[in-house]
Tab-separated table of C-alpha atoms and ligand atoms in Angstrom:
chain	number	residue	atom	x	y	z
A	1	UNK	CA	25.059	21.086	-15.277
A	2	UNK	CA	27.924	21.070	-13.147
A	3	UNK	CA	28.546	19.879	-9.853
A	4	UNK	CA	30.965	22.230	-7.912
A	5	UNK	CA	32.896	20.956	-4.511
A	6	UNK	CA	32.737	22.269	-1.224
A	7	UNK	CA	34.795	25.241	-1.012
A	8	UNK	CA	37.653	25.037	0.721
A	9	UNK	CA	37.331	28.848	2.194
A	10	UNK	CA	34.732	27.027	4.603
A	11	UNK	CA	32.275	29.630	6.112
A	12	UNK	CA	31.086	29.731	9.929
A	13	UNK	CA	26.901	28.348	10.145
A	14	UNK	CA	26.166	31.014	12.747
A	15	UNK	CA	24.714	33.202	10.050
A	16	UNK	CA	22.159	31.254	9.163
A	17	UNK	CA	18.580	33.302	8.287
A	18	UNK	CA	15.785	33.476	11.145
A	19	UNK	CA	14.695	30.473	12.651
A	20	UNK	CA	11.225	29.658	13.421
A	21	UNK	CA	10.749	28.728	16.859
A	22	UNK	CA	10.587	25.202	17.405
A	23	UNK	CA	12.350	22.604	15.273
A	24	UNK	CA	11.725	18.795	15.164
A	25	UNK	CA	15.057	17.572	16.172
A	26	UNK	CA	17.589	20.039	18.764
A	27	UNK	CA	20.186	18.710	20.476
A	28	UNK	CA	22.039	21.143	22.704
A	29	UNK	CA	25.588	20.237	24.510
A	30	UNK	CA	24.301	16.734	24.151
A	31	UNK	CA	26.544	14.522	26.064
A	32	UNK	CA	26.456	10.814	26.775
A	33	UNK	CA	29.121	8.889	28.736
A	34	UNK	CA	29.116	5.260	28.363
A	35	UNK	CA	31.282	3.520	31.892
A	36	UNK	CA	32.935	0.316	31.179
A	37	UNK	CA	35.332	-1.479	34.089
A	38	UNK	CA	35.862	1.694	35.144
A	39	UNK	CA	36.819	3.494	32.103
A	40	UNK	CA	35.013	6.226	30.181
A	41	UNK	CA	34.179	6.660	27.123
A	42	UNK	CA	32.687	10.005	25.981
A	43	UNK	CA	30.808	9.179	22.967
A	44	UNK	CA	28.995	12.422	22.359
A	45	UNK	CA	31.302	15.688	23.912
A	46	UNK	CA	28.490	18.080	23.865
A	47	UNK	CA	26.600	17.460	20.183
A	48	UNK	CA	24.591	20.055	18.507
A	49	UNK	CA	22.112	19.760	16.158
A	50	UNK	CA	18.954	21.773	14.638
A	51	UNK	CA	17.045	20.457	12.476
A	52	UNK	CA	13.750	22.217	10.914
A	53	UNK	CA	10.302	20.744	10.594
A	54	UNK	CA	9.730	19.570	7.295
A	55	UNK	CA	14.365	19.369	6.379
A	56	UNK	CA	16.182	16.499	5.656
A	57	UNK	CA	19.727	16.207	6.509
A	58	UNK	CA	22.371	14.114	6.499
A	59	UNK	CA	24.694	13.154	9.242
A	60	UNK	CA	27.809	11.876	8.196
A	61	UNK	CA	31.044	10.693	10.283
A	62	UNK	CA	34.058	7.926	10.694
A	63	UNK	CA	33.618	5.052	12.815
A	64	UNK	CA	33.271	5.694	16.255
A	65	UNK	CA	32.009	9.607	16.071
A	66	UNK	CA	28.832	8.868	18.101
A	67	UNK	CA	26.503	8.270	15.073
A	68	UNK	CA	24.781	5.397	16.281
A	69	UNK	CA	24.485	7.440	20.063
A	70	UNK	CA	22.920	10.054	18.812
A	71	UNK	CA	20.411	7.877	17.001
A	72	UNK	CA	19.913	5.794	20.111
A	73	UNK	CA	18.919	8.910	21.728
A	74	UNK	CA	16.799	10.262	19.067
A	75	UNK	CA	14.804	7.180	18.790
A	76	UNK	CA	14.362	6.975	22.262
A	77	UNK	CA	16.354	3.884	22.834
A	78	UNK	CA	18.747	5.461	24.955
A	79	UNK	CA	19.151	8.101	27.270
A	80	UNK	CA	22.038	11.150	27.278
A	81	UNK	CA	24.125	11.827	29.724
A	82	UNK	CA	23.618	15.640	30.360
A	83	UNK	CA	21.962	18.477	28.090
A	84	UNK	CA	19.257	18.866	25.472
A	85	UNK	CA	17.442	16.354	23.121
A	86	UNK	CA	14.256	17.144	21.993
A	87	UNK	CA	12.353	15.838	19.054
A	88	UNK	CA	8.711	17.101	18.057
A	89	UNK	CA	7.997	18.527	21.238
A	90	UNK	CA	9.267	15.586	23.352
A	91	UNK	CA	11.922	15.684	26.112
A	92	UNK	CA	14.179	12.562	25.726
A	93	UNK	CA	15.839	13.488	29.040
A	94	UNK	CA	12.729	13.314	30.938
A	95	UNK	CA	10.082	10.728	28.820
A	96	UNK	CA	8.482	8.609	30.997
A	97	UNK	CA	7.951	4.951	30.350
A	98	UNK	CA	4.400	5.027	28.746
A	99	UNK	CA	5.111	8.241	27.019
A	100	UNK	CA	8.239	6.904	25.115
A	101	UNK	CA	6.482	4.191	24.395
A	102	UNK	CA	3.836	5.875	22.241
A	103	UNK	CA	6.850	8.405	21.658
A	104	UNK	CA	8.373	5.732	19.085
A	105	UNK	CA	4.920	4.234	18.143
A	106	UNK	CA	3.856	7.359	16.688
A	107	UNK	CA	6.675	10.074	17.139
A	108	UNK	CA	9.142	8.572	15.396
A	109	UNK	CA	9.607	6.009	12.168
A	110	UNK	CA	12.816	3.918	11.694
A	111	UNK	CA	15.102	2.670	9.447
A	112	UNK	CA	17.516	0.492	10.378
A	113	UNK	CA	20.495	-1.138	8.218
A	114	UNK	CA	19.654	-4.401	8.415
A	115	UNK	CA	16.642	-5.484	6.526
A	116	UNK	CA	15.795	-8.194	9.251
A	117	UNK	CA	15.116	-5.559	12.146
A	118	UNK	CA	12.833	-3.727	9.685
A	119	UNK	CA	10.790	-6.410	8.452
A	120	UNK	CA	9.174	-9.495	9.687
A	121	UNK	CA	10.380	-12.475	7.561
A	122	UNK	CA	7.140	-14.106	7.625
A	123	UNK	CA	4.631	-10.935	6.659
A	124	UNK	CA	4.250	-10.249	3.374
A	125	UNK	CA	5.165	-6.217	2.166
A	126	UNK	CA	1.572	-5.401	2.832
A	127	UNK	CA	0.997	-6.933	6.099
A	128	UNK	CA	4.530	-5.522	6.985
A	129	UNK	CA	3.491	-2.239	6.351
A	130	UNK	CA	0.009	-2.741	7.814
A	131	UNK	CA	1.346	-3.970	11.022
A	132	UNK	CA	2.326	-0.273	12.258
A	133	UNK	CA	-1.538	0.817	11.120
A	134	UNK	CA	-2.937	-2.558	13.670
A	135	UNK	CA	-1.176	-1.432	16.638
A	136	UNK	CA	-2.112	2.037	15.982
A	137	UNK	CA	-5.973	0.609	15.502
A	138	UNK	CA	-5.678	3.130	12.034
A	139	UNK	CA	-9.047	2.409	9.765
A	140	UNK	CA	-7.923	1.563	6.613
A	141	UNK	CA	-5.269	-0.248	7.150
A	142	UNK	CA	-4.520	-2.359	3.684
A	143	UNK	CA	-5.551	0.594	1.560
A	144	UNK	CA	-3.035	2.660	3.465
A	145	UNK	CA	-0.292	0.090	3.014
A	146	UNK	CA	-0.696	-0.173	-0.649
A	147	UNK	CA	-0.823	3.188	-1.224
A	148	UNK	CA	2.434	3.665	0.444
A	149	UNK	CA	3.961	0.694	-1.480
A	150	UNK	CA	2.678	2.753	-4.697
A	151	UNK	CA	4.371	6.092	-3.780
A	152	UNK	CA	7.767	4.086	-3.175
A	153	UNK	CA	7.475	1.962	-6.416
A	154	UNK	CA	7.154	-1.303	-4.509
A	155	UNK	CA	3.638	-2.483	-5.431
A	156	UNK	CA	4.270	-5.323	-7.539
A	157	UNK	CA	5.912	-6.474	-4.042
A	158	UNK	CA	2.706	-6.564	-1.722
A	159	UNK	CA	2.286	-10.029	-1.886
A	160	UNK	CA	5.908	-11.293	-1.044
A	161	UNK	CA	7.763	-12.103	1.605
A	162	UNK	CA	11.030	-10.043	2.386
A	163	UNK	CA	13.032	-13.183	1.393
A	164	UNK	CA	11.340	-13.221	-2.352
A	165	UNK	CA	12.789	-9.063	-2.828
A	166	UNK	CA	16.246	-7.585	-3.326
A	167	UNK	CA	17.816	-5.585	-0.891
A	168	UNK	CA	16.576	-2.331	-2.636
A	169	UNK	CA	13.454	-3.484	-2.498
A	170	UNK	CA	13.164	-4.426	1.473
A	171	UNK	CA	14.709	-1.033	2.413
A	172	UNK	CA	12.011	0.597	0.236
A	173	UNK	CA	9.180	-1.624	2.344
A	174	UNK	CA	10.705	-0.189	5.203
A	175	UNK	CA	10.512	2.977	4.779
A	176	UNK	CA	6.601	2.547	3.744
A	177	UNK	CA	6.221	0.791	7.518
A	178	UNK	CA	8.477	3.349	8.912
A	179	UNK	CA	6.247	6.185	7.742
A	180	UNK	CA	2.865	4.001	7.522
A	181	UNK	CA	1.663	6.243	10.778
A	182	UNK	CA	2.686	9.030	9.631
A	183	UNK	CA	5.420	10.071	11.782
A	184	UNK	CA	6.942	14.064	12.816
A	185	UNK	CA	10.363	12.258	12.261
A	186	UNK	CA	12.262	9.689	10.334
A	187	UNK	CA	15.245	8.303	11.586
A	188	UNK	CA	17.257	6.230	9.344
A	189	UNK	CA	20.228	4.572	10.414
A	190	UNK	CA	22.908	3.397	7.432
A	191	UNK	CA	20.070	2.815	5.208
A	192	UNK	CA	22.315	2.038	2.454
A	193	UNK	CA	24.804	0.050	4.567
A	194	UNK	CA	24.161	-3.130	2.865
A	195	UNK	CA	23.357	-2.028	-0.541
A	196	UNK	CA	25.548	-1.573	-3.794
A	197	UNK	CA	26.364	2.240	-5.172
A	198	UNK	CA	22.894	2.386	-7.702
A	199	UNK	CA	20.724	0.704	-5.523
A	200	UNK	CA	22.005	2.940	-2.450
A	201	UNK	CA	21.256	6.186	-4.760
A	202	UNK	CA	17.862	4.534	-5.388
A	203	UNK	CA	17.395	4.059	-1.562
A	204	UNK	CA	18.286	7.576	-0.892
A	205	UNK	CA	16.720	9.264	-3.686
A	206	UNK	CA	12.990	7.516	-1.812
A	207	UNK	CA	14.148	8.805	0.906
A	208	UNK	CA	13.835	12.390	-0.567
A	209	UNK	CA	10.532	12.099	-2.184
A	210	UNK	CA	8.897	10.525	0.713
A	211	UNK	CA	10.365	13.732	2.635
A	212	UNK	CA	9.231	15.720	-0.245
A	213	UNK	CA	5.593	14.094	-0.378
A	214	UNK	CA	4.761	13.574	2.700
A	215	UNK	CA	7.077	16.517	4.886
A	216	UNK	CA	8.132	13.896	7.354
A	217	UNK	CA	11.097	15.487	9.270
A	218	UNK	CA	14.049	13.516	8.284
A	219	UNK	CA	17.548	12.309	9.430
A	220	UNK	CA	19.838	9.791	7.701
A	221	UNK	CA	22.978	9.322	9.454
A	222	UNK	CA	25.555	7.331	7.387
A	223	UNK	CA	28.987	6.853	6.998
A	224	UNK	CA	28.596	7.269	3.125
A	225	UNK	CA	29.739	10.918	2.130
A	226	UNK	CA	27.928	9.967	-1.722
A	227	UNK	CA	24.423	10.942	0.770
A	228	UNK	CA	25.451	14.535	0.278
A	229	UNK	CA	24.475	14.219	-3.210
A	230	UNK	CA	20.760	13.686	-2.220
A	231	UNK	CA	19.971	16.403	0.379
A	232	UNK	CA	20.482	19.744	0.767
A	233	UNK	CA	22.006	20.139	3.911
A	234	UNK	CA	25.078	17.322	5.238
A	235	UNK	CA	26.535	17.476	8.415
A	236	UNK	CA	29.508	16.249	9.822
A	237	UNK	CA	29.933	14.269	12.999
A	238	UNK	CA	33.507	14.482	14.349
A	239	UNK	CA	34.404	12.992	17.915
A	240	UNK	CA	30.749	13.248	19.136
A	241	UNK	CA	30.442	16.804	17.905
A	242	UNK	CA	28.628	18.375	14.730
A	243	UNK	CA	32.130	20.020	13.072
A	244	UNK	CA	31.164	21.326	9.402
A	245	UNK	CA	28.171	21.452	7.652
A	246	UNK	CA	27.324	21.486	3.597
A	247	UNK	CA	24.603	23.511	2.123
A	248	UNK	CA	23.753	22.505	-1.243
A	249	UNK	CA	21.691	24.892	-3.908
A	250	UNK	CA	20.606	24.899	-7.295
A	251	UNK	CA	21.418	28.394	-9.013
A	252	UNK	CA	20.145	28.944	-12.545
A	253	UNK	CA	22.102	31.861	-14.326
A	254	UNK	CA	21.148	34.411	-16.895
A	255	UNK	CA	21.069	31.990	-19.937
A	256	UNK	CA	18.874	29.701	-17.664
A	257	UNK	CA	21.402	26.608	-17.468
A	258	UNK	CA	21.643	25.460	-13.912
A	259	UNK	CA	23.882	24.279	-11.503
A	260	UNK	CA	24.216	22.804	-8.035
A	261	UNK	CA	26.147	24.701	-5.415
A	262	UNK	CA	27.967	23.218	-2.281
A	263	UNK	CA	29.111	25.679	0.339
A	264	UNK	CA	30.798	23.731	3.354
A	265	UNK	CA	30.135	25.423	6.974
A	266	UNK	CA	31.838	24.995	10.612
A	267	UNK	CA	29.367	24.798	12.698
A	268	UNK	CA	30.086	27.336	15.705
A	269	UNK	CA	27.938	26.207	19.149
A	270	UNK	CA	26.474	29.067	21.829
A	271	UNK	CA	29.653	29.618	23.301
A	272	UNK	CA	32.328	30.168	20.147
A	273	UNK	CA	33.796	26.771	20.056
A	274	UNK	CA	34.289	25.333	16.664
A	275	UNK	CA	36.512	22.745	14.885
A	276	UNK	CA	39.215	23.698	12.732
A	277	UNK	CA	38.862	21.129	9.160
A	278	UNK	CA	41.506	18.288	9.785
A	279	UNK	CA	43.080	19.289	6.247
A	280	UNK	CA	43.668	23.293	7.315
A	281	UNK	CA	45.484	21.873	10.502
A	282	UNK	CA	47.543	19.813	8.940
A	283	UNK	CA	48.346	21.724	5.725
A	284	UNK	CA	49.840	24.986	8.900
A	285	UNK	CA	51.031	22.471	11.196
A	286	UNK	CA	48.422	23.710	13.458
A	287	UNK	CA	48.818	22.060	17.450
A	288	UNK	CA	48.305	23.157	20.666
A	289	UNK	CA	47.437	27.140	20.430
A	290	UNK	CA	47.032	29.479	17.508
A	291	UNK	CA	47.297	33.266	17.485
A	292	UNK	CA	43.762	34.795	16.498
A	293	UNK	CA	43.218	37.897	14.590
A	294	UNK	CA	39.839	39.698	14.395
A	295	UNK	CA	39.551	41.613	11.175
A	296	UNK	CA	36.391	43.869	9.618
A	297	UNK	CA	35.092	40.505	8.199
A	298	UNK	CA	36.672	37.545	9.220
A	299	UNK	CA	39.169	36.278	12.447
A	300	UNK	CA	42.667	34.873	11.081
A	301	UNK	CA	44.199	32.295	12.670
A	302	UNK	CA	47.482	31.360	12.096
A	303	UNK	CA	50.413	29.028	14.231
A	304	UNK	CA	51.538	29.589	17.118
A	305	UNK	CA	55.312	30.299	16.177
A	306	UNK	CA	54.153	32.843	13.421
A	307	UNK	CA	53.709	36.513	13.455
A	308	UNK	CA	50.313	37.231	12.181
A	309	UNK	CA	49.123	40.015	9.328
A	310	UNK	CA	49.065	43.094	11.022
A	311	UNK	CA	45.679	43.266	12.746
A	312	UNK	CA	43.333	46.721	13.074
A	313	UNK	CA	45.005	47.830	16.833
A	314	UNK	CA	42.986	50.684	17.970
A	315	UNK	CA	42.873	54.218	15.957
A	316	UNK	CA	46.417	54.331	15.347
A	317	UNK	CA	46.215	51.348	13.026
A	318	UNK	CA	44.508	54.111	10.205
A	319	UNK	CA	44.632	54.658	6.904
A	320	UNK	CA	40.655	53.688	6.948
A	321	UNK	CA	41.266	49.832	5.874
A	322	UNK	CA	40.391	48.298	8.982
A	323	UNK	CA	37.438	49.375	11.732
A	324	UNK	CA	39.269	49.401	15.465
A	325	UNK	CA	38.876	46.177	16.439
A	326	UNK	CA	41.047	44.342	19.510
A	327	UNK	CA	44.533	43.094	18.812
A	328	UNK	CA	45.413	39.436	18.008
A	329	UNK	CA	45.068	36.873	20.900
A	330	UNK	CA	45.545	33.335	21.373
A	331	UNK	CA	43.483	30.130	21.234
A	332	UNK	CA	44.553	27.013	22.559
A	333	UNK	CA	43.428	24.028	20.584
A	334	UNK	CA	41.897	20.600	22.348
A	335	UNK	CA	42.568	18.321	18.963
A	336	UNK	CA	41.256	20.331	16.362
A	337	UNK	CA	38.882	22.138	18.493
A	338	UNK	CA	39.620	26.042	18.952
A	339	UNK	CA	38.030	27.610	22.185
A	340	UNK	CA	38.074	30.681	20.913
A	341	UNK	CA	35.956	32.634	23.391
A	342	UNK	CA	39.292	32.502	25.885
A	343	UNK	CA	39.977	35.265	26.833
A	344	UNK	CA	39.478	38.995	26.181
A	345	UNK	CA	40.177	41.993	24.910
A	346	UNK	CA	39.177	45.744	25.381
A	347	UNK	CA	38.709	48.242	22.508
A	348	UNK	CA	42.455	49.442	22.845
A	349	UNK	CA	43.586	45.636	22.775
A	350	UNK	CA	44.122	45.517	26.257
A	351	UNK	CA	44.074	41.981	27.720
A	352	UNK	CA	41.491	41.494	30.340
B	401	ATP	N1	27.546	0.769	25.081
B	401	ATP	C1	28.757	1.304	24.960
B	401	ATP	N2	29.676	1.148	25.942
B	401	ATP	C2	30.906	1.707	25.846
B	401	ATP	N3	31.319	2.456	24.811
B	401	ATP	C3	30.458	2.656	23.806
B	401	ATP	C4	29.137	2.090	23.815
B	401	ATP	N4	28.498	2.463	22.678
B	401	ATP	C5	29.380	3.210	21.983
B	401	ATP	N5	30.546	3.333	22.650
B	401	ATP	C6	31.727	4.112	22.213
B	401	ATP	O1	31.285	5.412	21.882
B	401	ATP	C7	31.968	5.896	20.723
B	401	ATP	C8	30.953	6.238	19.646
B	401	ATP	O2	30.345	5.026	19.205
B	401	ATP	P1	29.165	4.968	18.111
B	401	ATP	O3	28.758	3.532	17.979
B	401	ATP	O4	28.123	5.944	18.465
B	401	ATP	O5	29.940	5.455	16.794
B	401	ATP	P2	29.469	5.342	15.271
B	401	ATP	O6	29.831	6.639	14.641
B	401	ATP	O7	28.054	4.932	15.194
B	401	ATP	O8	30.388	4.194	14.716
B	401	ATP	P3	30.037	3.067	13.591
B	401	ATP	O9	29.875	3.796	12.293
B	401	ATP	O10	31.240	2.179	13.617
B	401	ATP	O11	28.784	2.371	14.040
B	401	ATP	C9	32.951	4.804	20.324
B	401	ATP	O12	34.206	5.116	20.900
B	401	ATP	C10	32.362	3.569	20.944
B	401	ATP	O13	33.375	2.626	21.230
């Protein structure tokens, strides 16, 4: 079995097969400004993000990408700045009070890094996870808790307090009371953050088969790329945007031996705009503005100060290997991020 990295001819998401209508997380041009003395700070620069009922995905980035923004948003802590966050239905521009409030009572489960916000020091792992199924006035509620203590291999821990388990262990409890009422969505934030490499793996790989058993929307975000290891689809957040995504597959082959597959994606938003991998801009010296080339299956980009491949210009380009197509144009790059919708070009290359 072989693991095989992303490849580095990275592939553009917008392909993607048909959708079905309503997802459980979308986040459109999300943006949220945070104003300190003055200055501002654009945390999220117009975020997207789908994410199907039923998926989970990762969402990985560097300090200071907007991880923790977004999650503020998702779990209703916070509020954005300008465009689209919905999750299961709900509007998190436009929830009022009393609706958020049953919003993250029943909407939404969390996990948060530190063991002390998820669990009350002085419940035991059942009453923990029973304390969700109280306020929700759920029948049931201790059979329910140790039947989600079972499925995450935590029963032999009902009866102790969070100070008498390992860190493995409390993360696990939390995820029972984060899905003990049965959420749409689970939002875990650095999970793993205080845990060693196996017991992380351990953390995650719950993770999955609570997804798996119980089809609870999910959404780590992390700073640990390892995560991509344990879901099938990782996505990158870069300077408050979504920038590439990996798809992972298993693909068995005619003598049956299987392997996992890991395709890495730029994500491309509504209007064209994508960012260019940090390693292809600095491996061409990329900065400022690139020429663009649309060809029969892909668009070349190459520096400014280069003369591109010839392109297919109009009829006269012949010989049948490329389809008329417009002539190569420019892009002019904000960071890594190529706008490449500026400008246009008629069939005979003519700039508009
Ligand atoms: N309340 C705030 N006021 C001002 N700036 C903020 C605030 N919260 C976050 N920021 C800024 O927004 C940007 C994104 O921060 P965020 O905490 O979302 O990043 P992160 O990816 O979660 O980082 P980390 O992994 O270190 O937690 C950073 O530049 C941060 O300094």
């Amino acid at each position: 079995m072989t693991t095989q990295p992303p490849a580095l001819g990275r592939h553009a998401s917008a392909s993607a097969a048909p959708r079905p209508a309503s997802p459980d997380i979308l986040c459109r041009d999300l943006v949220r400004i945070f104003v300190t003395e003055g200055i501002e700070v654009q945390a999220l620069q117009g975020l997207n993000l789908r994410v199907e009922a039923g998926e989970i995905v990762a969402l990985v980035g560097a300090s200071g990408s907007g991880k923790s923004t977004l999650l503020s948003i998702l779990s209703g802590l916070d509020r954005p700045t300008g465009g689209t966050a919905e999750v299961a239905g709900a509007d998190l521009l436009t929830l009022g009070r009393r609706d958020r409030v049953r919003y993250q009572r029943q909407t939404v489960g969390f996990v948060w890094q530190q063991a002390a916000r998820n669990l009350l020091p002085y419940l035991t792992a059942a009453q923990n996870v029973a304390l969700p199924l109280t306020i929700t006035r759920a029948p049931d509620r201790r059979g329910r808790a140790l039947e989600l203590l079972d499925l995450l291999g935590v029963a032999h821990c009902q009866g102790r307090l969070p100070s008498q388990m390992s860190g493995g262990q409390q993360q696990r409890v939390a995820i029972a009371v984060a899905v003990a009422n049965s959420p749409r969505v689970l939002l875990a934030d650095e999970p793993t953050g205080e845990l060693d490499e196996a017991t992380s793996a351990e953390v995650l790989e719950m993770l999955r088969a609570v997804n798996a058993e119980t089809g609870v929307t999910t959404l780590i975000v992390t700073h640990d790329p390892t995560v991509s290891e344990h879901v099938a689809r990782t996505v990158q957040i870069r300077d408050g945007r979504t920038s590439t995504e990996v798809l992972r597959r298993t693909e068995t082959d005619e003598h049956g031996t299987e392997r996992h597959v890991a395709e890495e994606f730029a994500v491309l938003d509504r209007v064209g705009r994508f960012q260019l991998p940090p390693d292809f801009v600095e491996s061409l010296d990329l900065r400022d503005r690139v020429r663009l080339s649309l060809e029969p299956d892909h668009v070349g980009v190459w520096p400014d100060g280069s003369v591109p491949v010839p392109g297919p210009v109009g009829p006269a380009a012949g010989a049948g290997r490329h389809r008329p197509g417009p002539a190569p144009r420019h892009a002019v790059a904000d960071g890594a991020t190529a706008d490449v919708t500026a400008g246009s070009t008629d069939e005979t290359g003519e700039q508009r």
